[in-house]
């Protein structure tokens, strides 16, 4: 082969390589809890499936344990476009997309199956579209889990035991209103600060699903756990709307399909954590009250429910409550 021809071939090969490299897109995604968790399952599955289905053309770099900031900060970054993706609980979401507030009403869902059916059905899918005018594409509802209460002061058997207890809450207006109604002294705080706040006694307690309590090692800084199951906690995959709009139709479909796989992995992990959590946390030294009379908590929330019905409309709440 003539040297000039070899150079030409080499040149073409380099050209193809650098074109491929130039085409490779790297996106960032983040969660506020550790990688070994239900949320880690969600974002790791999304990354793996997108990379596989695009043959490595789109790569997602995942950040864990709040290393890119708390959920509100991360949502702001995605809205601005300085970060492409996020996977958040609904903690800060209502402050961006008020229509989603209705999902955070305590004791709204009978159980996880009910919540999953609502989120996968027309009500949940319509709520996903409400993110678009706020600068987000919401890919899918995932699950954070059913929230329970932990604290260092006393075992919680009934609403009366909550009076005056200082608890960290998410930065979520619906939760704050409801927990105040239960007599709790609410302290909204970003998740990455919670462990230290519990350790230093800035707050007496917090509430989160078993998945989060375990992933965050809250057993190290909390004594009492009560399975209040007071509210279902959804989470959601968010993408910057501009990034989404620039994707080809094929790549959009890949993200939606990959998100479906991620939802499956995420829910399976929540189920596993719910099945093992109590035994695991007892082993680590927590005292656990498993049976609580939920009707007492619901009764205490009476005046707050009246307020929520005014805010959200009784028909809208009933539509969710009665969804089959
Ligand atoms: O997203 O802030 C919270 O309590 C959330 O449940 C947690 O960060 C998981």
mmCIF file of C-alpha atoms and ligand atoms in Angstrom:
data_model
loop_
_atom_site.group_PDB
_atom_site.id
_atom_site.type_symbol
_atom_site.label_atom_id
_atom_site.label_comp_id
_atom_site.label_asym_id
_atom_site.label_seq_id
_atom_site.Cartn_x
_atom_site.Cartn_y
_atom_site.Cartn_z
ATOM 1 C CA UNK A 1 0.000 0.000 0.000
ATOM 2 C CA UNK A 2 1.240 3.448 -0.844
ATOM 3 C CA UNK A 3 2.007 5.578 2.220
ATOM 4 C CA UNK A 4 -0.474 8.170 1.006
ATOM 5 C CA UNK A 5 -3.237 5.569 0.934
ATOM 6 C CA UNK A 6 -2.352 4.333 4.438
ATOM 7 C CA UNK A 7 -2.511 7.915 5.689
ATOM 8 C CA UNK A 8 -5.886 8.317 4.088
ATOM 9 C CA UNK A 9 -7.214 5.166 5.785
ATOM 10 C CA UNK A 10 -5.757 6.204 9.134
ATOM 11 C CA UNK A 11 -7.244 9.638 8.696
ATOM 12 C CA UNK A 12 -10.669 8.205 7.971
ATOM 13 C CA UNK A 13 -10.439 5.890 10.975
ATOM 14 C CA UNK A 14 -9.488 8.772 13.263
ATOM 15 C CA UNK A 15 -12.265 10.860 11.805
ATOM 16 C CA UNK A 16 -14.832 8.171 12.535
ATOM 17 C CA UNK A 17 -13.497 7.721 16.053
ATOM 18 C CA UNK A 18 -13.565 11.372 16.938
ATOM 19 C CA UNK A 19 -17.023 11.735 15.389
ATOM 20 C CA UNK A 20 -18.229 8.920 17.630
ATOM 21 C CA UNK A 21 -16.567 10.539 20.617
ATOM 22 C CA UNK A 22 -18.012 13.918 19.782
ATOM 23 C CA UNK A 23 -21.417 12.301 19.562
ATOM 24 C CA UNK A 24 -21.169 10.655 22.953
ATOM 25 C CA UNK A 25 -23.398 12.497 25.367
ATOM 26 C CA UNK A 26 -22.715 12.385 29.095
ATOM 27 C CA UNK A 27 -25.563 13.266 31.447
ATOM 28 C CA UNK A 28 -25.550 13.547 35.227
ATOM 29 C CA UNK A 29 -28.150 12.113 37.578
ATOM 30 C CA UNK A 30 -28.295 12.331 41.373
ATOM 31 C CA UNK A 31 -30.033 11.008 44.473
ATOM 32 C CA UNK A 32 -29.904 12.178 48.075
ATOM 33 C CA UNK A 33 -29.542 8.682 49.564
ATOM 34 C CA UNK A 34 -26.765 6.090 49.282
ATOM 35 C CA UNK A 35 -26.195 3.963 46.170
ATOM 36 C CA UNK A 36 -27.173 0.779 48.029
ATOM 37 C CA UNK A 37 -30.859 1.697 48.154
ATOM 38 C CA UNK A 38 -34.159 1.685 46.281
ATOM 39 C CA UNK A 39 -33.217 5.045 44.732
ATOM 40 C CA UNK A 40 -29.796 3.682 43.763
ATOM 41 C CA UNK A 41 -31.555 0.764 42.047
ATOM 42 C CA UNK A 42 -33.643 3.295 40.132
ATOM 43 C CA UNK A 43 -30.842 5.468 38.787
ATOM 44 C CA UNK A 44 -28.375 2.622 38.232
ATOM 45 C CA UNK A 45 -30.957 0.728 36.185
ATOM 46 C CA UNK A 46 -31.793 3.828 34.159
ATOM 47 C CA UNK A 47 -28.112 4.450 33.411
ATOM 48 C CA UNK A 48 -27.430 0.820 32.504
ATOM 49 C CA UNK A 49 -30.470 0.524 30.240
ATOM 50 C CA UNK A 50 -29.890 3.829 28.439
ATOM 51 C CA UNK A 51 -26.233 3.041 27.860
ATOM 52 C CA UNK A 52 -27.073 -0.462 26.596
ATOM 53 C CA UNK A 53 -29.889 0.668 24.327
ATOM 54 C CA UNK A 54 -27.832 3.503 22.782
ATOM 55 C CA UNK A 55 -24.689 1.357 22.474
ATOM 56 C CA UNK A 56 -22.859 3.740 24.735
ATOM 57 C CA UNK A 57 -23.827 6.844 22.783
ATOM 58 C CA UNK A 58 -25.539 8.232 25.872
ATOM 59 C CA UNK A 59 -23.796 7.707 29.192
ATOM 60 C CA UNK A 60 -25.300 8.690 32.543
ATOM 61 C CA UNK A 61 -22.940 9.466 35.392
ATOM 62 C CA UNK A 62 -24.651 8.928 38.729
ATOM 63 C CA UNK A 63 -24.024 10.852 41.949
ATOM 64 C CA UNK A 64 -25.181 9.484 45.307
ATOM 65 C CA UNK A 65 -25.725 10.577 48.919
ATOM 66 C CA UNK A 66 -26.562 14.180 48.113
ATOM 67 C CA UNK A 67 -23.098 14.864 46.681
ATOM 68 C CA UNK A 68 -24.624 17.323 44.176
ATOM 69 C CA UNK A 69 -26.803 18.922 46.862
ATOM 70 C CA UNK A 70 -30.161 18.310 48.506
ATOM 71 C CA UNK A 71 -33.256 17.564 46.450
ATOM 72 C CA UNK A 72 -34.386 21.192 46.148
ATOM 73 C CA UNK A 73 -30.943 22.300 44.956
ATOM 74 C CA UNK A 74 -30.757 19.427 42.499
ATOM 75 C CA UNK A 75 -34.206 20.274 41.120
ATOM 76 C CA UNK A 76 -33.102 23.861 40.627
ATOM 77 C CA UNK A 77 -30.028 22.648 38.722
ATOM 78 C CA UNK A 78 -32.158 20.473 36.451
ATOM 79 C CA UNK A 79 -34.613 23.320 35.886
ATOM 80 C CA UNK A 80 -31.717 25.617 34.954
ATOM 81 C CA UNK A 81 -30.084 22.932 32.813
ATOM 82 C CA UNK A 82 -26.773 22.859 34.689
ATOM 83 C CA UNK A 83 -27.642 19.220 35.461
ATOM 84 C CA UNK A 84 -29.508 16.965 33.029
ATOM 85 C CA UNK A 85 -31.298 14.485 35.301
ATOM 86 C CA UNK A 86 -32.481 14.002 38.859
ATOM 87 C CA UNK A 87 -34.347 11.382 40.857
ATOM 88 C CA UNK A 88 -36.228 13.049 43.699
ATOM 89 C CA UNK A 89 -38.835 12.250 46.287
ATOM 90 C CA UNK A 90 -41.787 14.636 46.270
ATOM 91 C CA UNK A 91 -40.208 16.528 49.180
ATOM 92 C CA UNK A 92 -39.510 19.756 47.292
ATOM 93 C CA UNK A 93 -41.555 18.928 44.175
ATOM 94 C CA UNK A 94 -44.784 20.802 45.133
ATOM 95 C CA UNK A 95 -42.798 24.035 45.373
ATOM 96 C CA UNK A 96 -42.059 23.659 41.647
ATOM 97 C CA UNK A 97 -45.198 21.838 40.440
ATOM 98 C CA UNK A 98 -48.082 22.654 42.817
ATOM 99 C CA UNK A 99 -50.491 20.207 41.113
ATOM 100 C CA UNK A 100 -48.518 17.290 42.611
ATOM 101 C CA UNK A 101 -49.255 18.373 46.192
ATOM 102 C CA UNK A 102 -52.335 16.175 46.321
ATOM 103 C CA UNK A 103 -50.150 13.038 46.298
ATOM 104 C CA UNK A 104 -48.573 14.027 49.633
ATOM 105 C CA UNK A 105 -51.803 13.970 51.635
ATOM 106 C CA UNK A 106 -51.438 11.558 54.608
ATOM 107 C CA UNK A 107 -53.382 8.281 54.579
ATOM 108 C CA UNK A 108 -54.557 9.005 51.014
ATOM 109 C CA UNK A 109 -53.523 5.608 49.643
ATOM 110 C CA UNK A 110 -54.573 2.316 51.215
ATOM 111 C CA UNK A 111 -51.249 0.658 50.425
ATOM 112 C CA UNK A 112 -48.403 0.550 47.897
ATOM 113 C CA UNK A 113 -50.477 -1.373 45.346
ATOM 114 C CA UNK A 114 -53.131 1.359 45.407
ATOM 115 C CA UNK A 115 -50.516 4.100 45.043
ATOM 116 C CA UNK A 116 -48.735 2.318 42.198
ATOM 117 C CA UNK A 117 -52.018 1.826 40.341
ATOM 118 C CA UNK A 118 -52.872 5.532 40.673
ATOM 119 C CA UNK A 119 -49.400 6.665 39.577
ATOM 120 C CA UNK A 120 -49.311 4.277 36.609
ATOM 121 C CA UNK A 121 -52.878 5.151 35.614
ATOM 122 C CA UNK A 122 -54.412 8.311 34.100
ATOM 123 C CA UNK A 123 -54.145 10.410 37.288
ATOM 124 C CA UNK A 124 -50.407 9.837 37.702
ATOM 125 C CA UNK A 125 -49.680 10.134 34.007
ATOM 126 C CA UNK A 126 -51.543 13.430 33.774
ATOM 127 C CA UNK A 127 -49.590 14.775 36.745
ATOM 128 C CA UNK A 128 -46.332 13.942 34.937
ATOM 129 C CA UNK A 129 -47.324 16.360 32.147
ATOM 130 C CA UNK A 130 -47.639 19.222 34.677
ATOM 131 C CA UNK A 131 -43.852 19.341 35.023
ATOM 132 C CA UNK A 132 -43.368 20.452 31.418
ATOM 133 C CA UNK A 133 -44.331 24.105 31.757
ATOM 134 C CA UNK A 134 -41.880 24.323 34.708
ATOM 135 C CA UNK A 135 -38.830 23.292 32.699
ATOM 136 C CA UNK A 136 -38.875 19.543 33.376
ATOM 137 C CA UNK A 137 -39.681 16.378 31.503
ATOM 138 C CA UNK A 138 -40.905 13.880 34.122
ATOM 139 C CA UNK A 139 -40.058 10.425 32.773
ATOM 140 C CA UNK A 140 -41.857 8.227 35.314
ATOM 141 C CA UNK A 141 -43.080 7.959 38.881
ATOM 142 C CA UNK A 142 -40.874 5.761 40.994
ATOM 143 C CA UNK A 143 -41.302 4.987 44.657
ATOM 144 C CA UNK A 144 -39.706 6.216 47.849
ATOM 145 C CA UNK A 145 -42.028 4.123 50.009
ATOM 146 C CA UNK A 146 -44.468 4.301 52.885
ATOM 147 C CA UNK A 147 -43.207 6.683 55.570
ATOM 148 C CA UNK A 148 -42.849 5.770 59.241
ATOM 149 C CA UNK A 149 -41.702 7.746 62.277
ATOM 150 C CA UNK A 150 -38.498 7.436 64.277
ATOM 151 C CA UNK A 151 -37.331 9.417 67.298
ATOM 152 C CA UNK A 152 -35.095 9.423 70.343
ATOM 153 C CA UNK A 153 -37.539 10.618 72.988
ATOM 154 C CA UNK A 154 -40.223 7.967 73.463
ATOM 155 C CA UNK A 155 -42.112 5.132 71.812
ATOM 156 C CA UNK A 156 -44.982 6.479 69.707
ATOM 157 C CA UNK A 157 -48.192 4.512 70.185
ATOM 158 C CA UNK A 158 -50.771 7.152 69.394
ATOM 159 C CA UNK A 159 -51.040 10.732 68.169
ATOM 160 C CA UNK A 160 -50.853 12.097 71.734
ATOM 161 C CA UNK A 161 -47.282 10.791 71.973
ATOM 162 C CA UNK A 162 -46.280 13.121 69.127
ATOM 163 C CA UNK A 163 -47.193 16.318 70.996
ATOM 164 C CA UNK A 164 -44.184 18.618 71.196
ATOM 165 C CA UNK A 165 -41.847 16.192 69.474
ATOM 166 C CA UNK A 166 -39.338 18.080 67.343
ATOM 167 C CA UNK A 167 -39.139 16.361 64.001
ATOM 168 C CA UNK A 168 -37.312 16.986 60.774
ATOM 169 C CA UNK A 169 -39.718 17.050 57.845
ATOM 170 C CA UNK A 170 -39.156 17.365 54.142
ATOM 171 C CA UNK A 171 -39.445 20.846 52.639
ATOM 172 C CA UNK A 172 -43.000 19.960 51.661
ATOM 173 C CA UNK A 173 -45.929 22.237 52.550
ATOM 174 C CA UNK A 174 -48.512 19.411 52.716
ATOM 175 C CA UNK A 175 -46.400 17.345 55.099
ATOM 176 C CA UNK A 176 -45.618 20.353 57.278
ATOM 177 C CA UNK A 177 -49.314 21.290 57.592
ATOM 178 C CA UNK A 178 -50.325 17.709 58.431
ATOM 179 C CA UNK A 179 -47.560 17.058 60.954
ATOM 180 C CA UNK A 180 -48.308 20.349 62.711
ATOM 181 C CA UNK A 181 -51.886 19.091 62.938
ATOM 182 C CA UNK A 182 -50.561 16.017 64.765
ATOM 183 C CA UNK A 183 -48.863 18.256 67.319
ATOM 184 C CA UNK A 184 -45.343 17.792 65.969
ATOM 185 C CA UNK A 185 -42.884 20.703 66.095
ATOM 186 C CA UNK A 186 -41.850 20.646 62.440
ATOM 187 C CA UNK A 187 -38.339 21.462 61.250
ATOM 188 C CA UNK A 188 -38.094 21.309 57.435
ATOM 189 C CA UNK A 189 -34.570 20.400 56.374
ATOM 190 C CA UNK A 190 -32.747 19.035 53.320
ATOM 191 C CA UNK A 191 -32.016 15.320 53.571
ATOM 192 C CA UNK A 192 -28.182 15.483 53.560
ATOM 193 C CA UNK A 193 -28.335 17.394 56.875
ATOM 194 C CA UNK A 194 -30.644 14.969 58.678
ATOM 195 C CA UNK A 195 -28.148 12.425 60.062
ATOM 196 C CA UNK A 196 -26.093 15.112 61.803
ATOM 197 C CA UNK A 197 -29.216 16.875 63.064
ATOM 198 C CA UNK A 198 -30.404 13.615 64.657
ATOM 199 C CA UNK A 199 -26.958 12.868 66.027
ATOM 200 C CA UNK A 200 -26.559 16.297 67.602
ATOM 201 C CA UNK A 201 -30.109 16.370 68.899
ATOM 202 C CA UNK A 202 -31.111 19.427 66.868
ATOM 203 C CA UNK A 203 -34.279 17.408 66.220
ATOM 204 C CA UNK A 204 -35.746 14.456 68.166
ATOM 205 C CA UNK A 205 -36.910 12.499 65.176
ATOM 206 C CA UNK A 206 -37.695 12.200 61.516
ATOM 207 C CA UNK A 207 -39.994 10.188 59.262
ATOM 208 C CA UNK A 208 -39.059 8.133 56.207
ATOM 209 C CA UNK A 209 -39.699 4.765 54.566
ATOM 210 C CA UNK A 210 -37.808 1.711 55.886
ATOM 211 C CA UNK A 211 -35.717 1.828 52.687
ATOM 212 C CA UNK A 212 -34.412 5.292 53.561
ATOM 213 C CA UNK A 213 -34.019 4.600 57.299
ATOM 214 C CA UNK A 214 -31.770 1.650 56.424
ATOM 215 C CA UNK A 215 -29.869 3.278 53.551
ATOM 216 C CA UNK A 216 -29.079 6.281 55.769
ATOM 217 C CA UNK A 217 -28.171 4.200 58.863
ATOM 218 C CA UNK A 218 -30.609 6.175 60.986
ATOM 219 C CA UNK A 219 -30.606 3.237 63.446
ATOM 220 C CA UNK A 220 -27.231 4.606 64.577
ATOM 221 C CA UNK A 221 -28.843 7.829 65.770
ATOM 222 C CA UNK A 222 -32.490 6.853 66.466
ATOM 223 C CA UNK A 223 -33.943 4.571 69.114
ATOM 224 C CA UNK A 224 -37.698 4.254 68.493
ATOM 225 C CA UNK A 225 -39.470 3.299 65.283
ATOM 226 C CA UNK A 226 -43.244 3.173 64.872
ATOM 227 C CA UNK A 227 -44.830 1.840 61.697
ATOM 228 C CA UNK A 228 -47.230 4.758 61.378
ATOM 229 C CA UNK A 229 -47.383 4.373 57.591
ATOM 230 C CA UNK A 230 -48.753 7.904 57.683
ATOM 231 C CA UNK A 231 -48.060 8.863 54.100
ATOM 232 C CA UNK A 232 -47.031 7.298 50.795
ATOM 233 C CA UNK A 233 -43.934 8.908 49.356
ATOM 234 C CA UNK A 234 -43.600 8.914 45.562
ATOM 235 C CA UNK A 235 -40.426 9.789 43.721
ATOM 236 C CA UNK A 236 -39.893 10.851 40.144
ATOM 237 C CA UNK A 237 -37.317 10.838 37.337
ATOM 238 C CA UNK A 238 -36.772 14.366 36.063
ATOM 239 C CA UNK A 239 -34.938 15.597 32.986
ATOM 240 C CA UNK A 240 -34.243 19.162 31.926
ATOM 241 C CA UNK A 241 -36.938 20.000 29.372
ATOM 242 C CA UNK A 242 -34.477 21.521 26.883
ATOM 243 C CA UNK A 243 -32.293 18.400 26.987
ATOM 244 C CA UNK A 244 -35.390 16.251 26.430
ATOM 245 C CA UNK A 245 -36.608 18.390 23.510
ATOM 246 C CA UNK A 246 -33.269 17.989 21.720
ATOM 247 C CA UNK A 247 -33.360 14.169 21.877
ATOM 248 C CA UNK A 248 -34.417 12.271 18.748
ATOM 249 C CA UNK A 249 -37.772 10.475 18.885
ATOM 250 C CA UNK A 250 -35.859 7.189 19.142
ATOM 251 C CA UNK A 251 -33.781 8.357 22.090
ATOM 252 C CA UNK A 252 -36.862 9.716 23.850
ATOM 253 C CA UNK A 253 -38.417 6.266 23.585
ATOM 254 C CA UNK A 254 -35.220 4.690 24.921
ATOM 255 C CA UNK A 255 -35.385 6.913 28.015
ATOM 256 C CA UNK A 256 -39.055 6.097 28.597
ATOM 257 C CA UNK A 257 -38.429 2.345 28.189
ATOM 258 C CA UNK A 258 -35.329 2.463 30.398
ATOM 259 C CA UNK A 259 -37.320 4.369 33.042
ATOM 260 C CA UNK A 260 -39.933 1.575 33.007
ATOM 261 C CA UNK A 261 -37.221 -0.959 33.793
ATOM 262 C CA UNK A 262 -35.919 1.324 36.519
ATOM 263 C CA UNK A 263 -39.380 1.580 38.096
ATOM 264 C CA UNK A 264 -39.561 -2.227 38.288
ATOM 265 C CA UNK A 265 -36.138 -2.513 39.953
ATOM 266 C CA UNK A 266 -36.941 0.342 42.339
ATOM 267 C CA UNK A 267 -40.292 -1.093 43.462
ATOM 268 C CA UNK A 268 -38.832 -4.574 43.890
ATOM 269 C CA UNK A 269 -36.189 -3.139 46.217
ATOM 270 C CA UNK A 270 -38.798 -1.207 48.223
ATOM 271 C CA UNK A 271 -40.773 -4.447 48.660
ATOM 272 C CA UNK A 272 -37.636 -6.264 49.770
ATOM 273 C CA UNK A 273 -36.751 -3.512 52.252
ATOM 274 C CA UNK A 274 -40.303 -3.486 53.614
ATOM 275 C CA UNK A 275 -40.168 -7.260 54.065
ATOM 276 C CA UNK A 276 -36.784 -7.278 55.863
ATOM 277 C CA UNK A 277 -36.651 -3.826 57.409
ATOM 278 C CA UNK A 278 -38.234 -4.376 60.806
ATOM 279 C CA UNK A 279 -36.102 -7.435 61.622
ATOM 280 C CA UNK A 280 -32.996 -5.702 60.324
ATOM 281 C CA UNK A 281 -33.562 -2.520 62.325
ATOM 282 C CA UNK A 282 -34.410 -4.475 65.493
ATOM 283 C CA UNK A 283 -31.158 -6.362 65.073
ATOM 284 C CA UNK A 284 -29.399 -3.026 64.934
ATOM 285 C CA UNK A 285 -30.941 -1.993 68.237
ATOM 286 C CA UNK A 286 -34.098 -0.075 67.424
ATOM 287 C CA UNK A 287 -37.318 -0.724 69.313
ATOM 288 C CA UNK A 288 -40.162 -1.156 66.853
ATOM 289 C CA UNK A 289 -43.892 -0.694 67.362
ATOM 290 C CA UNK A 290 -45.546 -2.491 64.495
ATOM 291 C CA UNK A 291 -49.245 -2.170 65.249
ATOM 292 C CA UNK A 292 -50.735 1.270 65.525
ATOM 293 C CA UNK A 293 -54.371 2.289 65.373
ATOM 294 C CA UNK A 294 -54.273 4.427 62.216
ATOM 295 C CA UNK A 295 -57.851 5.587 62.736
ATOM 296 C CA UNK A 296 -56.653 7.656 65.725
ATOM 297 C CA UNK A 297 -54.117 9.469 63.554
ATOM 298 C CA UNK A 298 -56.739 10.019 60.846
ATOM 299 C CA UNK A 299 -59.191 11.375 63.426
ATOM 300 C CA UNK A 300 -56.569 13.794 64.798
ATOM 301 C CA UNK A 301 -55.995 15.069 61.258
ATOM 302 C CA UNK A 302 -59.714 15.936 60.874
ATOM 303 C CA UNK A 303 -59.384 19.736 60.753
ATOM 304 C CA UNK A 304 -56.380 19.473 58.407
ATOM 305 C CA UNK A 305 -58.332 17.206 56.059
ATOM 306 C CA UNK A 306 -61.069 19.847 55.914
ATOM 307 C CA UNK A 307 -58.373 22.317 54.861
ATOM 308 C CA UNK A 308 -56.962 19.902 52.245
ATOM 309 C CA UNK A 309 -60.455 19.318 50.825
ATOM 310 C CA UNK A 310 -60.799 23.067 50.343
ATOM 311 C CA UNK A 311 -57.366 23.262 48.693
ATOM 312 C CA UNK A 312 -57.502 20.199 46.454
ATOM 313 C CA UNK A 313 -61.239 19.610 46.033
ATOM 314 C CA UNK A 314 -63.028 16.698 47.670
ATOM 315 C CA UNK A 315 -63.837 15.206 44.253
ATOM 316 C CA UNK A 316 -60.126 15.083 43.333
ATOM 317 C CA UNK A 317 -59.198 13.445 46.632
ATOM 318 C CA UNK A 318 -62.055 10.934 46.285
ATOM 319 C CA UNK A 319 -61.000 10.164 42.715
ATOM 320 C CA UNK A 320 -57.648 9.014 44.102
ATOM 321 C CA UNK A 321 -59.112 7.324 47.198
ATOM 322 C CA UNK A 322 -61.610 5.333 45.138
ATOM 323 C CA UNK A 323 -59.292 4.477 42.236
ATOM 324 C CA UNK A 324 -59.315 0.756 41.471
HETATM 325 O O1 LIG B 1 -35.461 10.851 48.654
HETATM 326 O O2 LIG B 1 -35.846 13.858 52.167
HETATM 327 C C1 LIG B 1 -36.362 12.767 52.422
HETATM 328 O O3 LIG B 1 -36.747 12.474 53.558
HETATM 329 C C2 LIG B 1 -36.536 11.754 51.324
HETATM 330 O O4 LIG B 1 -37.446 10.779 51.708
HETATM 331 C C3 LIG B 1 -35.202 11.110 51.022
HETATM 332 O O5 LIG B 1 -34.265 12.064 50.742
HETATM 333 C C4 LIG B 1 -35.309 10.161 49.840
#
